[in-house]
Amino acid sequence: MKFSLCQMDIVPGDPEANRKRVQSWVESIVKNENPDTIVLPEMWTTAYTLPQLEEIADYDGEPSRTFLQQLAQKHDVNLIAGSVANKKDDGIYNTALVIDRKGNAVYEYDKAHLVPMLDEPQYLQGGKKRPEVFELEGLKIGLIICYDLRFPEIIRPLALDEAQALFIVAEWPEARANHWEHLQIARAIENQMYVLSANRIGSYNNVEFSGRSMVVNPWGDVLEKGSQHKEEVITTTLDLEKVKQVRKDVPIFESRVPHLYD
């Protein structure tokens, strides 16, 4: 399965401008790369304009969900469509959306862990459910959002549920770029799965974002890595036999002793 990761900048506080940008990106990527799936970064509709979200966030996933469904269906491509600020009856969530190439809404996930360093807890609600495995064209996938990467305890269940790849959509800051890279490699090694990330570039409110979107294989090898400052598309094809081989060669799941982990 072929994936294209969008490492893009985001127009702060302007969902309509960002939808136009995403539409242009998808059209260009389909034409030039012809992937099965395109991956967008975190909060691509608004960026981290947290004080404005009450006015500009989606409501129950709209209009972003319908926009993405039409885009996916028109271009015959799956979208792991990053995340959007999403107002619900009990508050605003950071919600990831997945749409298949027929325009079906396959999966949604609300970011569980909120970033104190970026004041998320002041403006957002944390998700109430852990991420779950979903499928796109037979590939078993886990999806998390940015800061979730620091919490291996919510990622391990995805591997135990036979996820073959973990996707991370992010606005990870440059100040912690070293953690961004090494934690992805660690998650790939300890769960013996591919890890793919789409991070934004640019800056907002004195925070610079780190780019460096990555593809890491189940052995922990970095196959692809984006630059720090440049908008770009990273395209890769996953060899799922690699997941099977690594899990056979180093059978960590058979060696687990769960009764000792409580």
PDB file of C-alpha atoms in Angstrom:
ATOM      1  CA  MET A   1       0.000   0.000   0.000  1.00  0.00           C
ATOM      2  CA  LYS A   2       1.367   3.387  -1.038  1.00  0.00           C
ATOM      3  CA  PHE A   3       1.141   6.388   1.307  1.00  0.00           C
ATOM      4  CA  SER A   4       1.848  10.091   0.829  1.00  0.00           C
ATOM      5  CA  LEU A   5       2.489  12.152   3.972  1.00  0.00           C
ATOM      6  CA  CYS A   6       1.708  15.888   3.765  1.00  0.00           C
ATOM      7  CA  GLN A   7       4.265  18.010   5.594  1.00  0.00           C
ATOM      8  CA  MET A   8       2.567  21.378   5.256  1.00  0.00           C
ATOM      9  CA  ASP A   9       2.232  24.787   6.829  1.00  0.00           C
ATOM     10  CA  ILE A  10      -1.186  25.915   8.090  1.00  0.00           C
ATOM     11  CA  VAL A  11      -2.928  29.289   7.777  1.00  0.00           C
ATOM     12  CA  PRO A  12      -3.772  30.275  11.382  1.00  0.00           C
ATOM     13  CA  GLY A  13      -7.459  30.656  12.135  1.00  0.00           C
ATOM     14  CA  ASP A  14      -8.739  30.332   8.551  1.00  0.00           C
ATOM     15  CA  PRO A  15     -10.457  26.971   7.916  1.00  0.00           C
ATOM     16  CA  GLU A  16     -11.673  27.945   4.445  1.00  0.00           C
ATOM     17  CA  ALA A  17      -8.170  28.883   3.287  1.00  0.00           C
ATOM     18  CA  ASN A  18      -6.818  25.626   4.677  1.00  0.00           C
ATOM     19  CA  ARG A  19      -9.511  23.560   2.971  1.00  0.00           C
ATOM     20  CA  LYS A  20      -8.525  25.179  -0.328  1.00  0.00           C
ATOM     21  CA  ARG A  21      -4.871  24.366   0.394  1.00  0.00           C
ATOM     22  CA  VAL A  22      -5.677  20.742   1.220  1.00  0.00           C
ATOM     23  CA  GLN A  23      -7.778  20.419  -1.925  1.00  0.00           C
ATOM     24  CA  SER A  24      -4.841  21.678  -3.995  1.00  0.00           C
ATOM     25  CA  TRP A  25      -2.401  19.346  -2.190  1.00  0.00           C
ATOM     26  CA  VAL A  26      -4.607  16.305  -2.744  1.00  0.00           C
ATOM     27  CA  GLU A  27      -5.104  17.080  -6.424  1.00  0.00           C
ATOM     28  CA  SER A  28      -1.353  17.513  -6.940  1.00  0.00           C
ATOM     29  CA  ILE A  29      -0.398  14.403  -4.946  1.00  0.00           C
ATOM     30  CA  VAL A  30      -2.888  12.172  -6.768  1.00  0.00           C
ATOM     31  CA  LYS A  31      -1.582  13.431 -10.103  1.00  0.00           C
ATOM     32  CA  ASN A  32       2.129  13.161  -9.303  1.00  0.00           C
ATOM     33  CA  GLU A  33       2.390  10.342  -6.750  1.00  0.00           C
ATOM     34  CA  ASN A  34      -0.776   8.247  -7.265  1.00  0.00           C
ATOM     35  CA  PRO A  35      -0.888   6.936  -3.684  1.00  0.00           C
ATOM     36  CA  ASP A  36      -3.538   4.728  -2.137  1.00  0.00           C
ATOM     37  CA  THR A  37      -3.707   6.952   0.945  1.00  0.00           C
ATOM     38  CA  ILE A  38      -2.860  10.570   1.774  1.00  0.00           C
ATOM     39  CA  VAL A  39      -2.070  11.645   5.357  1.00  0.00           C
ATOM     40  CA  LEU A  40      -2.653  15.188   6.699  1.00  0.00           C
ATOM     41  CA  PRO A  41      -1.231  16.796   9.873  1.00  0.00           C
ATOM     42  CA  GLU A  42      -2.908  17.721  13.149  1.00  0.00           C
ATOM     43  CA  MET A  43      -5.340  20.680  13.443  1.00  0.00           C
ATOM     44  CA  TRP A  44      -4.948  21.494   9.750  1.00  0.00           C
ATOM     45  CA  THR A  45      -8.157  23.549   9.582  1.00  0.00           C
ATOM     46  CA  THR A  46      -7.242  26.096  12.274  1.00  0.00           C
ATOM     47  CA  ALA A  47      -3.707  25.534  13.587  1.00  0.00           C
ATOM     48  CA  TYR A  48      -3.236  26.231  17.303  1.00  0.00           C
ATOM     49  CA  THR A  49      -5.469  29.313  17.389  1.00  0.00           C
ATOM     50  CA  LEU A  50      -6.969  27.967  20.599  1.00  0.00           C
ATOM     51  CA  PRO A  51      -8.701  31.156  21.854  1.00  0.00           C
ATOM     52  CA  GLN A  52     -10.567  31.384  18.509  1.00  0.00           C
ATOM     53  CA  LEU A  53     -11.800  27.811  18.376  1.00  0.00           C
ATOM     54  CA  GLU A  54     -15.173  28.569  19.931  1.00  0.00           C
ATOM     55  CA  GLU A  55     -15.952  30.587  16.793  1.00  0.00           C
ATOM     56  CA  ILE A  56     -14.101  28.664  14.049  1.00  0.00           C
ATOM     57  CA  ALA A  57     -14.098  24.988  15.080  1.00  0.00           C
ATOM     58  CA  ASP A  58     -16.146  22.408  13.206  1.00  0.00           C
ATOM     59  CA  TYR A  59     -19.371  21.259  14.831  1.00  0.00           C
ATOM     60  CA  ASP A  60     -19.692  17.474  15.038  1.00  0.00           C
ATOM     61  CA  GLY A  61     -17.048  17.141  12.345  1.00  0.00           C
ATOM     62  CA  GLU A  62     -18.683  19.470   9.851  1.00  0.00           C
ATOM     63  CA  PRO A  63     -17.996  20.937   7.377  1.00  0.00           C
ATOM     64  CA  SER A  64     -14.631  19.119   7.280  1.00  0.00           C
ATOM     65  CA  ARG A  65     -16.036  15.573   7.151  1.00  0.00           C
ATOM     66  CA  THR A  66     -18.229  16.250   4.122  1.00  0.00           C
ATOM     67  CA  PHE A  67     -15.419  18.174   2.418  1.00  0.00           C
ATOM     68  CA  LEU A  68     -13.057  15.232   2.921  1.00  0.00           C
ATOM     69  CA  GLN A  69     -15.614  12.660   1.808  1.00  0.00           C
ATOM     70  CA  GLN A  70     -16.177  14.510  -1.444  1.00  0.00           C
ATOM     71  CA  LEU A  71     -12.435  14.930  -1.966  1.00  0.00           C
ATOM     72  CA  ALA A  72     -11.702  11.255  -1.347  1.00  0.00           C
ATOM     73  CA  GLN A  73     -14.477  10.073  -3.625  1.00  0.00           C
ATOM     74  CA  LYS A  74     -13.575  12.497  -6.427  1.00  0.00           C
ATOM     75  CA  HIS A  75      -9.911  11.470  -6.453  1.00  0.00           C
ATOM     76  CA  ASP A  76     -10.364   7.790  -5.535  1.00  0.00           C
ATOM     77  CA  VAL A  77      -7.963   8.018  -2.596  1.00  0.00           C
ATOM     78  CA  ASN A  78      -8.114   7.132   1.100  1.00  0.00           C
ATOM     79  CA  LEU A  79      -7.545  10.010   3.531  1.00  0.00           C
ATOM     80  CA  ILE A  80      -6.035   9.666   6.981  1.00  0.00           C
ATOM     81  CA  ALA A  81      -7.188  13.218   7.287  1.00  0.00           C
ATOM     82  CA  GLY A  82      -5.164  14.551  10.182  1.00  0.00           C
ATOM     83  CA  SER A  83      -7.268  16.145  12.883  1.00  0.00           C
ATOM     84  CA  VAL A  84      -9.556  19.144  13.220  1.00  0.00           C
ATOM     85  CA  ALA A  85     -10.855  21.286  16.051  1.00  0.00           C
ATOM     86  CA  ASN A  86     -14.290  19.804  16.616  1.00  0.00           C
ATOM     87  CA  LYS A  87     -17.018  21.261  18.805  1.00  0.00           C
ATOM     88  CA  LYS A  88     -19.384  18.799  20.501  1.00  0.00           C
ATOM     89  CA  ASP A  89     -22.115  19.363  23.054  1.00  0.00           C
ATOM     90  CA  ASP A  90     -19.683  19.059  25.982  1.00  0.00           C
ATOM     91  CA  GLY A  91     -16.727  20.997  24.581  1.00  0.00           C
ATOM     92  CA  ILE A  92     -14.126  21.213  21.830  1.00  0.00           C
ATOM     93  CA  TYR A  93     -12.104  18.145  20.893  1.00  0.00           C
ATOM     94  CA  ASN A  94      -9.091  17.499  18.687  1.00  0.00           C
ATOM     95  CA  THR A  95     -10.621  14.898  16.364  1.00  0.00           C
ATOM     96  CA  ALA A  96      -8.849  12.726  13.794  1.00  0.00           C
ATOM     97  CA  LEU A  97     -10.849  11.663  10.732  1.00  0.00           C
ATOM     98  CA  VAL A  98     -10.357   8.723   8.340  1.00  0.00           C
ATOM     99  CA  ILE A  99     -12.200   8.546   5.023  1.00  0.00           C
ATOM    100  CA  ASP A 100     -11.923   5.724   2.476  1.00  0.00           C
ATOM    101  CA  ARG A 101     -11.704   6.177  -1.276  1.00  0.00           C
ATOM    102  CA  LYS A 102     -15.458   5.667  -1.675  1.00  0.00           C
ATOM    103  CA  GLY A 103     -16.126   8.587   0.657  1.00  0.00           C
ATOM    104  CA  ASN A 104     -17.110   6.499   3.673  1.00  0.00           C
ATOM    105  CA  ALA A 105     -16.211   7.760   7.153  1.00  0.00           C
ATOM    106  CA  VAL A 106     -14.169   4.802   8.437  1.00  0.00           C
ATOM    107  CA  TYR A 107     -12.911   5.975  11.826  1.00  0.00           C
ATOM    108  CA  GLU A 108     -12.733   8.926  14.230  1.00  0.00           C
ATOM    109  CA  TYR A 109     -10.558   9.429  17.281  1.00  0.00           C
ATOM    110  CA  ASP A 110     -10.463  12.252  19.836  1.00  0.00           C
ATOM    111  CA  LYS A 111      -6.978  13.064  21.120  1.00  0.00           C
ATOM    112  CA  ALA A 112      -6.674  11.569  24.582  1.00  0.00           C
ATOM    113  CA  HIS A 113      -3.680  13.457  25.962  1.00  0.00           C
ATOM    114  CA  LEU A 114      -3.694  17.255  26.085  1.00  0.00           C
ATOM    115  CA  VAL A 115      -0.451  19.242  25.934  1.00  0.00           C
ATOM    116  CA  PRO A 116       0.117  21.485  28.970  1.00  0.00           C
ATOM    117  CA  MET A 117       3.025  23.244  27.217  1.00  0.00           C
ATOM    118  CA  LEU A 118       0.638  24.497  24.496  1.00  0.00           C
ATOM    119  CA  ASP A 119      -2.267  25.296  26.871  1.00  0.00           C
ATOM    120  CA  GLU A 120      -4.523  22.641  25.344  1.00  0.00           C
ATOM    121  CA  PRO A 121      -6.249  21.756  28.646  1.00  0.00           C
ATOM    122  CA  GLN A 122      -7.548  25.335  28.907  1.00  0.00           C
ATOM    123  CA  TYR A 123      -9.442  25.071  25.625  1.00  0.00           C
ATOM    124  CA  LEU A 124      -9.941  21.415  24.701  1.00  0.00           C
ATOM    125  CA  GLN A 125     -11.521  18.288  26.116  1.00  0.00           C
ATOM    126  CA  GLY A 126      -9.512  15.068  26.204  1.00  0.00           C
ATOM    127  CA  GLY A 127     -10.907  12.063  24.353  1.00  0.00           C
ATOM    128  CA  LYS A 128     -12.904   9.555  26.377  1.00  0.00           C
ATOM    129  CA  LYS A 129     -11.876   6.410  24.454  1.00  0.00           C
ATOM    130  CA  ARG A 130      -8.521   4.876  23.639  1.00  0.00           C
ATOM    131  CA  PRO A 131      -7.532   4.549  19.972  1.00  0.00           C
ATOM    132  CA  GLU A 132      -8.641   1.366  18.217  1.00  0.00           C
ATOM    133  CA  VAL A 133      -7.429  -0.579  15.211  1.00  0.00           C
ATOM    134  CA  PHE A 134      -9.241   0.083  11.949  1.00  0.00           C
ATOM    135  CA  GLU A 135      -8.676  -1.213   8.418  1.00  0.00           C
ATOM    136  CA  LEU A 136      -8.020   0.376   5.059  1.00  0.00           C
ATOM    137  CA  GLU A 137      -7.923  -2.092   2.182  1.00  0.00           C
ATOM    138  CA  GLY A 138      -6.899  -4.918   4.469  1.00  0.00           C
ATOM    139  CA  LEU A 139      -4.158  -3.010   6.308  1.00  0.00           C
ATOM    140  CA  LYS A 140      -4.638  -2.915  10.085  1.00  0.00           C
ATOM    141  CA  ILE A 141      -3.888   0.593  11.316  1.00  0.00           C
ATOM    142  CA  GLY A 142      -3.557   2.509  14.566  1.00  0.00           C
ATOM    143  CA  LEU A 143      -3.868   6.299  14.672  1.00  0.00           C
ATOM    144  CA  ILE A 144      -2.764   8.727  17.387  1.00  0.00           C
ATOM    145  CA  ILE A 145      -2.366  12.489  17.631  1.00  0.00           C
ATOM    146  CA  CYS A 146       0.915  14.230  18.469  1.00  0.00           C
ATOM    147  CA  TYR A 147       1.382  14.223  22.293  1.00  0.00           C
ATOM    148  CA  ASP A 148      -0.143  10.719  22.446  1.00  0.00           C
ATOM    149  CA  LEU A 149       3.243   9.534  21.154  1.00  0.00           C
ATOM    150  CA  ARG A 150       4.673  10.005  24.657  1.00  0.00           C
ATOM    151  CA  PHE A 151       2.325   7.411  26.151  1.00  0.00           C
ATOM    152  CA  PRO A 152       3.338   3.884  25.101  1.00  0.00           C
ATOM    153  CA  GLU A 153       0.589   2.371  27.237  1.00  0.00           C
ATOM    154  CA  ILE A 154      -2.096   3.504  24.771  1.00  0.00           C
ATOM    155  CA  ILE A 155      -0.086   2.299  21.773  1.00  0.00           C
ATOM    156  CA  ARG A 156       0.791  -1.236  22.916  1.00  0.00           C
ATOM    157  CA  PRO A 157      -2.880  -2.387  22.801  1.00  0.00           C
ATOM    158  CA  LEU A 158      -2.931  -1.461  19.106  1.00  0.00           C
ATOM    159  CA  ALA A 159      -0.041  -3.849  18.464  1.00  0.00           C
ATOM    160  CA  LEU A 160      -1.742  -6.552  20.537  1.00  0.00           C
ATOM    161  CA  ASP A 161      -4.795  -6.052  18.311  1.00  0.00           C
ATOM    162  CA  GLU A 162      -2.537  -6.812  15.318  1.00  0.00           C
ATOM    163  CA  ALA A 163      -1.980  -3.297  13.982  1.00  0.00           C
ATOM    164  CA  GLN A 164       0.675  -3.374  11.276  1.00  0.00           C
ATOM    165  CA  ALA A 165       1.210   0.386  11.081  1.00  0.00           C
ATOM    166  CA  LEU A 166       0.849   3.330  13.448  1.00  0.00           C
ATOM    167  CA  PHE A 167       0.112   6.771  12.028  1.00  0.00           C
ATOM    168  CA  ILE A 168       0.853   9.974  13.956  1.00  0.00           C
ATOM    169  CA  VAL A 169      -0.670  13.283  12.884  1.00  0.00           C
ATOM    170  CA  ALA A 170       1.050  16.164  14.608  1.00  0.00           C
ATOM    171  CA  GLU A 171       1.993  19.760  15.250  1.00  0.00           C
ATOM    172  CA  TRP A 172       5.150  18.843  17.154  1.00  0.00           C
ATOM    173  CA  PRO A 173       7.368  21.784  18.186  1.00  0.00           C
ATOM    174  CA  GLU A 174      10.988  22.235  17.186  1.00  0.00           C
ATOM    175  CA  ALA A 175      11.940  22.668  20.852  1.00  0.00           C
ATOM    176  CA  ARG A 176      11.317  18.934  21.363  1.00  0.00           C
ATOM    177  CA  ALA A 177      12.311  17.649  17.922  1.00  0.00           C
ATOM    178  CA  ASN A 178      14.837  15.212  19.385  1.00  0.00           C
ATOM    179  CA  HIS A 179      12.025  13.521  21.334  1.00  0.00           C
ATOM    180  CA  TRP A 180       9.825  13.471  18.206  1.00  0.00           C
ATOM    181  CA  GLU A 181      12.366  11.451  16.248  1.00  0.00           C
ATOM    182  CA  HIS A 182      13.505   9.060  18.960  1.00  0.00           C
ATOM    183  CA  LEU A 183      10.046   8.275  20.313  1.00  0.00           C
ATOM    184  CA  GLN A 184       8.852   7.250  16.858  1.00  0.00           C
ATOM    185  CA  ILE A 185      11.782   4.884  16.500  1.00  0.00           C
ATOM    186  CA  ALA A 186      11.112   3.474  19.980  1.00  0.00           C
ATOM    187  CA  ARG A 187       7.409   2.919  19.247  1.00  0.00           C
ATOM    188  CA  ALA A 188       8.299   1.107  16.020  1.00  0.00           C
ATOM    189  CA  ILE A 189      10.832  -1.175  17.712  1.00  0.00           C
ATOM    190  CA  GLU A 190       8.826  -2.023  20.823  1.00  0.00           C
ATOM    191  CA  ASN A 191       5.636  -2.731  18.857  1.00  0.00           C
ATOM    192  CA  GLN A 192       7.277  -4.199  15.734  1.00  0.00           C
ATOM    193  CA  MET A 193       5.148  -2.108  13.393  1.00  0.00           C
ATOM    194  CA  TYR A 194       5.640   0.633  10.853  1.00  0.00           C
ATOM    195  CA  VAL A 195       5.388   4.158  12.241  1.00  0.00           C
ATOM    196  CA  LEU A 196       4.481   6.953   9.829  1.00  0.00           C
ATOM    197  CA  SER A 197       4.001  10.593  10.766  1.00  0.00           C
ATOM    198  CA  ALA A 198       2.744  13.786   9.155  1.00  0.00           C
ATOM    199  CA  ASN A 199       3.945  16.867  11.036  1.00  0.00           C
ATOM    200  CA  ARG A 200       3.462  20.519  10.161  1.00  0.00           C
ATOM    201  CA  ILE A 201       6.131  23.137   9.539  1.00  0.00           C
ATOM    202  CA  GLY A 202       6.075  26.898  10.091  1.00  0.00           C
ATOM    203  CA  SER A 203       5.389  28.803  13.277  1.00  0.00           C
ATOM    204  CA  TYR A 204       2.560  30.346  15.251  1.00  0.00           C
ATOM    205  CA  ASN A 205       2.417  32.321  18.507  1.00  0.00           C
ATOM    206  CA  ASN A 206       6.200  32.076  18.994  1.00  0.00           C
ATOM    207  CA  VAL A 207       6.177  28.292  18.585  1.00  0.00           C
ATOM    208  CA  GLU A 208       8.198  26.844  15.710  1.00  0.00           C
ATOM    209  CA  PHE A 209       7.122  23.445  14.439  1.00  0.00           C
ATOM    210  CA  SER A 210       9.655  20.804  13.571  1.00  0.00           C
ATOM    211  CA  GLY A 211       8.597  19.093  10.347  1.00  0.00           C
ATOM    212  CA  ARG A 212      10.676  15.921  10.033  1.00  0.00           C
ATOM    213  CA  SER A 213       7.715  13.753   9.073  1.00  0.00           C
ATOM    214  CA  MET A 214       8.970  10.184   9.164  1.00  0.00           C
ATOM    215  CA  VAL A 215       8.616   6.611   8.005  1.00  0.00           C
ATOM    216  CA  VAL A 216      10.149   4.042  10.364  1.00  0.00           C
ATOM    217  CA  ASN A 217      10.072   0.313   9.681  1.00  0.00           C
ATOM    218  CA  PRO A 218       9.352  -2.404  12.313  1.00  0.00           C
ATOM    219  CA  TRP A 219      13.083  -2.913  12.886  1.00  0.00           C
ATOM    220  CA  GLY A 220      13.496   0.763  13.808  1.00  0.00           C
ATOM    221  CA  ASP A 221      15.184   1.855  10.590  1.00  0.00           C
ATOM    222  CA  VAL A 222      14.269   5.357   9.408  1.00  0.00           C
ATOM    223  CA  LEU A 223      13.273   4.907   5.772  1.00  0.00           C
ATOM    224  CA  GLU A 224      12.197   8.489   5.088  1.00  0.00           C
ATOM    225  CA  LYS A 225      12.465  11.799   6.944  1.00  0.00           C
ATOM    226  CA  GLY A 226      11.244  15.219   5.905  1.00  0.00           C
ATOM    227  CA  SER A 227      13.197  18.431   6.284  1.00  0.00           C
ATOM    228  CA  GLN A 228      12.776  20.884   9.149  1.00  0.00           C
ATOM    229  CA  HIS A 229      11.483  23.903   7.235  1.00  0.00           C
ATOM    230  CA  LYS A 230      10.183  22.827   3.824  1.00  0.00           C
ATOM    231  CA  GLU A 231       6.679  21.929   2.746  1.00  0.00           C
ATOM    232  CA  GLU A 232       6.951  18.562   1.033  1.00  0.00           C
ATOM    233  CA  VAL A 233       5.291  15.251   0.298  1.00  0.00           C
ATOM    234  CA  ILE A 234       6.906  12.039   1.516  1.00  0.00           C
ATOM    235  CA  THR A 235       5.715   8.975  -0.387  1.00  0.00           C
ATOM    236  CA  THR A 236       6.433   5.409   0.657  1.00  0.00           C
ATOM    237  CA  THR A 237       5.198   1.875   0.011  1.00  0.00           C
ATOM    238  CA  LEU A 238       4.930  -0.476   2.984  1.00  0.00           C
ATOM    239  CA  ASP A 239       6.234  -4.045   2.815  1.00  0.00           C
ATOM    240  CA  LEU A 240       3.886  -5.850   5.184  1.00  0.00           C
ATOM    241  CA  GLU A 241       5.996  -9.013   5.053  1.00  0.00           C
ATOM    242  CA  LYS A 242       8.531  -7.026   7.074  1.00  0.00           C
ATOM    243  CA  VAL A 243       6.075  -6.864   9.982  1.00  0.00           C
ATOM    244  CA  LYS A 244       5.581 -10.627   9.902  1.00  0.00           C
ATOM    245  CA  GLN A 245       9.307 -11.323   9.660  1.00  0.00           C
ATOM    246  CA  VAL A 246      10.344  -9.043  12.526  1.00  0.00           C
ATOM    247  CA  ARG A 247       7.632 -10.448  14.789  1.00  0.00           C
ATOM    248  CA  LYS A 248       8.813 -13.969  13.928  1.00  0.00           C
ATOM    249  CA  ASP A 249      12.524 -13.233  14.397  1.00  0.00           C
ATOM    250  CA  VAL A 250      12.085 -11.471  17.757  1.00  0.00           C
ATOM    251  CA  PRO A 251       8.845 -12.899  19.230  1.00  0.00           C
ATOM    252  CA  ILE A 252       8.277 -10.296  21.933  1.00  0.00           C
ATOM    253  CA  PHE A 253       4.517 -10.806  22.073  1.00  0.00           C
ATOM    254  CA  GLU A 254       4.991 -14.490  22.893  1.00  0.00           C
ATOM    255  CA  SER A 255       7.473 -13.499  25.615  1.00  0.00           C
ATOM    256  CA  ARG A 256       5.160 -11.117  27.434  1.00  0.00           C
ATOM    257  CA  VAL A 257       4.201 -11.824  31.059  1.00  0.00           C
ATOM    258  CA  PRO A 258       1.152  -9.535  31.456  1.00  0.00           C
ATOM    259  CA  HIS A 259       0.418 -10.547  35.039  1.00  0.00           C
ATOM    260  CA  LEU A 260       3.625  -8.747  36.047  1.00  0.00           C
ATOM    261  CA  TYR A 261       2.606  -5.472  34.350  1.00  0.00           C
ATOM    262  CA  ASP A 262      -0.341  -4.450  36.518  1.00  0.00           C
TER     263      ASP A 262
END
